[in-house]
Amino acid sequence: MNDLYNQAAKWIYNSSDVVAFTGAGISVESGIPVFRGPEGLWSKYDPSILELQNFYNNPEKSWAVIKEIFYDYFGKVEPNKAHKVIGQLEQEGHIRSVITQNIDNLHQEGGSRTVYEFHGNYISLQCTKCGKKYPVDQVNLNAKVPRCPNCNHLLKPDFIFFGEAIPEPAGSKSYAEASACEVMLVIGTTGEVMPASVIPYEAKENGAKIIEVNTEPSQFTSQITDVFLEGKATKVMDRLYKSIEEIRNNAVTNH
Ligand code: NAD
């Protein structure tokens, strides 16, 4: 196990072109459940609330659940050690960007500056008619259906619903970052959500080393992962950061 951490730490320490690619698993220890599986949000809520047509047909019903899941709850959570280590590694010049499937804003709150949000973010809302965007704190979420202050039409969270296109420029930037990186750190994702799941393959095909962090093997593990660090994201990232520090300290001592 030490060898795996040492190998992963060396790749990160020796590179300034590491890209982190994250999924719901990285935010579990902040208190946000994954969507699928026995503990997932979809075991409690009906996923059709995030189907576009259903949202337009039943805005009041959809908004009641969307508010409960994403606004009453997400707003209270904080970034965890894994988000913070990623932010720190960017400040130290190793990580160049984060591509996240998450919509929870926790990478930015954890210190990351260059974040590509492949599925959007919950902290802004967009008018379904005039397209104007509003930060969530400027919107009355207690209204049965939040409406655009400009044209009074229905507001929708600024993350994508099922079947919607990946927002630009986040989509094309993500593919570009994936094909340019030397190391990709894949954290807490099953690899089952398309088209996001092609991103680590894009990195691998362009020569990147793949380091994966997950509590269990994913679609990527046997296909493209070079080093699999099994365990919860906070514990693994803390240990990985310590291994990087060790290499840095040894390099200083040897000079
Ligand atoms: P997912 O593909 O994001 O997979 C979750 C993965 O996290 C699984 O592989 C699981 O083994 C792993 N995991 C669970 N706990 C972990 C931990 N403590 N440390 C490391 N790994 C852990 O699957 P999903 O939940 O079905 O999500 C579907 C889509 O919805 C994804 O795009 C996801 O990002 C998004 N989503 C976002 C949030 C959020 O913004 N926090 C929450 C739920 C889902």
Coordinates of C-alpha atoms and ligand atoms in Angstrom, one line a residue:
M1 CA 0.0 0.0 0.0
N2 CA 2.8 2.4 0.9
D3 CA 4.3 1.7 -2.6
L4 CA 1.1 2.8 -4.2
Y5 CA 1.0 6.0 -2.3
N6 CA 4.6 6.7 -3.0
Q7 CA 4.2 6.1 -6.7
A8 CA 1.1 8.3 -6.9
A9 CA 2.8 11.0 -4.8
K10 CA 5.9 11.0 -7.1
W11 CA 3.8 11.5 -10.3
I12 CA 2.0 14.4 -8.7
Y13 CA 5.1 16.0 -7.2
N14 CA 6.9 15.8 -10.5
S15 CA 4.1 17.4 -12.5
S16 CA 2.5 20.8 -12.9
D17 CA -0.1 19.3 -15.2
V18 CA -2.3 17.2 -12.9
V19 CA -6.1 17.4 -13.5
A20 CA -8.6 16.2 -10.9
F21 CA -11.8 14.6 -12.1
T22 CA -14.4 14.2 -9.4
G23 CA -17.9 12.7 -8.8
A24 CA -20.4 12.5 -6.0
G25 CA -18.1 10.3 -3.8
I26 CA -15.8 13.2 -3.0
S27 CA -18.7 15.1 -1.3
V28 CA -20.1 12.1 0.7
E29 CA -18.1 12.9 3.7
S30 CA -19.3 16.5 3.6
G31 CA -22.8 15.0 4.1
I32 CA -24.1 14.9 0.5
P33 CA -25.3 11.4 -0.4
V34 CA -24.6 9.9 -3.9
F35 CA -27.6 9.6 -6.2
R36 CA -27.7 5.9 -6.9
G37 CA -27.3 2.8 -4.8
P38 CA -29.1 1.8 -1.5
E39 CA -28.0 5.0 0.4
G40 CA -28.5 7.2 -2.7
L41 CA -30.9 10.2 -3.0
W42 CA -32.9 8.3 -5.6
S43 CA -33.9 5.7 -3.0
K44 CA -35.8 8.5 -1.3
Y45 CA -36.8 10.9 -4.1
D46 CA -38.2 10.3 -7.6
P47 CA -35.5 11.1 -10.2
S48 CA -38.1 12.3 -12.6
I49 CA -38.1 15.7 -10.8
L50 CA -34.9 16.3 -12.8
E51 CA -36.5 15.5 -16.1
L52 CA -37.0 18.7 -18.1
Q53 CA -40.5 18.0 -19.4
N54 CA -41.7 16.9 -16.0
F55 CA -40.3 20.1 -14.5
Y56 CA -42.1 22.3 -17.1
N57 CA -45.4 20.3 -16.6
N58 CA -45.3 20.3 -12.8
P59 CA -43.1 23.3 -11.8
E60 CA -44.6 23.6 -8.3
K61 CA -44.2 19.9 -7.4
S62 CA -40.7 19.7 -8.9
W63 CA -39.6 23.0 -7.2
A64 CA -40.7 21.7 -3.7
V65 CA -38.4 18.7 -4.0
I66 CA -35.6 20.6 -5.7
K67 CA -35.6 23.1 -2.9
E68 CA -35.6 20.4 -0.3
I69 CA -32.7 18.5 -1.8
F70 CA -30.5 21.2 -3.3
Y71 CA -31.2 24.4 -1.5
D72 CA -32.3 23.6 2.1
Y73 CA -29.6 21.0 2.3
F74 CA -26.6 21.6 0.0
G75 CA -26.2 25.2 1.3
K76 CA -25.4 23.9 4.8
V77 CA -22.5 21.6 3.9
E78 CA -18.8 22.4 3.9
P79 CA -15.8 21.3 1.9
N80 CA -13.9 18.3 3.4
K81 CA -10.3 17.4 3.6
A82 CA -10.3 15.9 0.1
H83 CA -11.6 19.2 -1.5
K84 CA -9.1 21.1 0.6
V85 CA -6.1 19.0 -0.5
I86 CA -7.1 19.5 -4.1
G87 CA -7.2 23.3 -3.5
Q88 CA -3.8 23.2 -1.8
L89 CA -2.2 21.1 -4.6
E90 CA -3.4 23.8 -7.1
Q91 CA -1.9 26.6 -5.0
E92 CA 1.4 24.6 -4.9
G93 CA 1.4 24.4 -8.7
H94 CA 0.7 20.7 -9.2
I95 CA -3.0 20.6 -10.1
R96 CA -3.8 22.8 -13.1
S97 CA -7.6 22.3 -12.9
V98 CA -10.5 20.4 -11.5
I99 CA -13.2 18.9 -13.7
T100 CA -16.2 18.1 -11.6
Q101 CA -19.5 16.4 -12.2
N102 CA -20.7 17.8 -8.9
I103 CA -23.0 20.8 -8.7
D104 CA -22.3 21.5 -5.0
N105 CA -19.7 24.3 -5.3
L106 CA -17.5 22.6 -2.7
H107 CA -14.3 22.6 -4.8
Q108 CA -14.4 26.4 -5.0
E109 CA -15.2 26.6 -1.3
G110 CA -12.3 24.2 -0.6
G111 CA -9.8 26.6 -2.3
S112 CA -9.8 25.5 -6.0
R113 CA -9.6 28.3 -8.5
T114 CA -9.8 26.6 -11.9
V115 CA -12.9 24.5 -11.8
Y116 CA -14.8 23.2 -14.9
E117 CA -18.4 22.3 -13.8
F118 CA -19.4 19.6 -16.3
H119 CA -23.0 19.5 -15.0
G120 CA -23.4 23.2 -13.8
N121 CA -23.8 24.5 -10.3
Y122 CA -26.8 24.9 -7.9
I123 CA -25.7 28.4 -6.7
S124 CA -27.2 30.2 -9.7
L125 CA -30.6 30.0 -11.4
Q126 CA -31.5 30.8 -14.9
C127 CA -34.8 32.1 -16.4
T128 CA -36.3 29.5 -18.8
K129 CA -37.6 32.4 -21.0
C130 CA -35.1 35.3 -21.1
G131 CA -32.0 33.3 -20.1
K132 CA -31.0 35.8 -17.4
K133 CA -29.0 34.3 -14.5
Y134 CA -29.3 35.1 -10.8
P135 CA -27.2 34.2 -7.8
V136 CA -29.4 32.1 -5.5
D137 CA -29.3 34.7 -2.7
Q138 CA -31.2 37.2 -5.0
V139 CA -34.1 34.7 -5.6
N140 CA -37.1 34.1 -3.4
L141 CA -36.9 30.4 -2.9
N142 CA -39.9 30.4 -0.6
A143 CA -42.2 31.2 -3.5
K144 CA -44.0 28.0 -4.7
V145 CA -42.3 28.6 -8.1
P146 CA -39.3 31.0 -8.2
R147 CA -39.8 33.5 -11.0
C148 CA -37.6 35.7 -13.0
P149 CA -37.5 39.3 -11.6
N150 CA -37.0 40.5 -15.2
C151 CA -39.8 38.7 -17.1
N152 CA -41.7 36.7 -14.4
H153 CA -41.1 33.3 -16.1
L154 CA -40.1 30.1 -14.5
L155 CA -36.5 29.9 -13.0
K156 CA -34.5 26.7 -13.2
P157 CA -31.4 25.7 -11.3
D158 CA -28.3 26.3 -13.3
F159 CA -27.3 22.6 -13.4
I160 CA -28.3 20.3 -16.1
F161 CA -31.4 18.1 -15.9
F162 CA -31.5 14.6 -17.5
G163 CA -31.0 14.8 -21.3
E164 CA -29.7 18.4 -21.3
A165 CA -26.6 19.4 -23.1
I166 CA -23.3 19.8 -21.2
P167 CA -22.8 23.6 -20.6
E168 CA -20.2 25.4 -22.6
P169 CA -17.4 26.3 -22.3
A170 CA -17.1 23.9 -19.4
G171 CA -17.6 20.9 -21.7
S172 CA -15.0 21.6 -24.3
K173 CA -12.5 23.0 -21.7
S174 CA -12.9 19.7 -19.8
Y175 CA -12.0 17.6 -22.9
A176 CA -9.1 19.9 -23.6
E177 CA -7.8 19.7 -20.0
A178 CA -8.1 15.9 -20.1
S179 CA -6.1 15.5 -23.3
A180 CA -3.4 17.9 -22.1
C181 CA -2.7 16.6 -18.6
E182 CA 0.1 14.3 -17.5
V183 CA -1.7 12.8 -14.5
M184 CA -5.4 12.5 -13.8
L185 CA -6.7 12.1 -10.3
V186 CA -10.1 10.4 -10.5
I187 CA -12.0 10.7 -7.2
G188 CA -15.4 9.2 -6.2
T189 CA -17.0 8.4 -9.5
T190 CA -18.6 5.2 -10.8
G191 CA -17.8 6.0 -14.5
E192 CA -21.4 5.2 -15.4
V193 CA -22.6 8.7 -16.2
M194 CA -22.2 9.7 -19.8
P195 CA -20.7 11.7 -21.4
A196 CA -18.6 12.7 -18.3
S197 CA -17.2 9.1 -18.1
V198 CA -15.2 9.5 -21.3
I199 CA -13.0 12.2 -19.7
P200 CA -10.5 9.8 -18.0
Y201 CA -10.3 7.7 -21.2
E202 CA -9.4 10.9 -23.1
A203 CA -6.6 11.5 -20.6
K204 CA -5.3 8.0 -20.7
E205 CA -5.3 7.9 -24.5
N206 CA -3.2 11.0 -24.5
G207 CA -0.6 9.5 -22.2
A208 CA -1.7 10.5 -18.7
K209 CA -1.2 8.4 -15.7
I210 CA -4.5 7.6 -13.9
I211 CA -4.6 7.6 -10.1
E212 CA -8.0 6.6 -8.8
V213 CA -9.5 7.1 -5.3
N214 CA -12.7 5.3 -4.5
T215 CA -14.2 3.1 -1.7
E216 CA -14.7 0.4 -4.4
P217 CA -13.6 -0.4 -7.9
S218 CA -15.4 1.6 -10.7
Q219 CA -15.8 1.2 -14.4
F220 CA -12.3 2.7 -14.8
T221 CA -10.4 0.6 -12.3
S222 CA -9.6 -2.5 -14.4
Q223 CA -9.6 -0.6 -17.7
I224 CA -7.4 2.4 -17.3
T225 CA -6.4 3.0 -13.7
D226 CA -2.6 2.8 -13.0
V227 CA -2.8 3.2 -9.3
F228 CA -5.9 2.5 -7.3
L229 CA -6.0 4.0 -3.8
E230 CA -8.9 2.3 -2.1
G231 CA -10.7 4.1 0.7
K232 CA -12.7 7.1 1.7
A233 CA -11.7 10.3 -0.2
T234 CA -10.7 12.3 2.9
K235 CA -8.5 9.6 4.4
V236 CA -6.8 8.7 1.1
M237 CA -6.2 12.4 0.1
D238 CA -4.8 13.2 3.5
R239 CA -2.4 10.3 3.3
L240 CA -1.5 11.1 -0.3
Y241 CA -0.7 14.7 0.6
K242 CA 1.6 13.5 3.4
S243 CA 3.4 11.3 0.9
I244 CA 3.9 14.3 -1.4
E245 CA 5.2 16.4 1.6
E246 CA 7.6 13.6 2.4
I247 CA 9.1 13.7 -1.1
R248 CA 9.3 17.5 -0.9
N249 CA 11.1 17.4 2.4
N250 CA 13.6 14.8 1.2
A251 CA 14.3 16.9 -1.9
V252 CA 15.0 19.9 0.3
T253 CA 17.3 17.9 2.6
N254 CA 19.2 16.4 -0.3
H255 CA 20.1 19.8 -1.7
Ligands
NAD1 P1 -21.2 8.8 -9.2 O1 -20.8 8.3 -10.6 O2 -20.9 10.2 -8.9 O3 -20.5 7.8 -8.1 C1 -20.3 7.9 -6.8 C2 -19.0 7.1 -6.5 O4 -18.5 7.6 -5.2 C3 -19.1 5.6 -6.4 O5 -18.2 5.0 -7.2 C4 -18.8 5.3 -4.9 O6 -18.2 4.0 -4.8 C5 -17.9 6.4 -4.6 N1 -17.9 6.8 -3.1 C6 -18.9 6.8 -2.2 N2 -18.4 7.3 -1.1 C7 -17.1 7.6 -1.2 C8 -16.1 8.2 -0.4 N3 -16.4 8.5 0.9 N4 -14.9 8.4 -0.9 C9 -14.6 8.1 -2.2 N5 -15.5 7.5 -3.0 C10 -16.8 7.3 -2.6 O7 -22.7 8.4 -9.1 P2 -24.0 9.1 -8.7 O8 -24.0 9.4 -7.2 O9 -25.1 8.2 -9.2 O10 -24.1 10.5 -9.4 C11 -24.6 10.7 -10.7 C12 -24.3 12.1 -11.1 O11 -24.9 13.1 -10.3 C13 -22.8 12.4 -11.1 O12 -22.5 13.2 -12.2 C14 -22.6 13.1 -9.8 O13 -21.5 13.9 -9.8 C15 -23.9 13.9 -9.7 N6 -24.2 14.1 -8.2 C16 -23.6 15.2 -7.7 C17 -23.7 15.4 -6.3 C18 -23.0 16.6 -5.7 O14 -23.0 17.6 -6.3 N7 -22.4 16.4 -4.5 C19 -24.4 14.4 -5.5 C20 -24.9 13.3 -6.1 C21 -24.8 13.1 -7.5

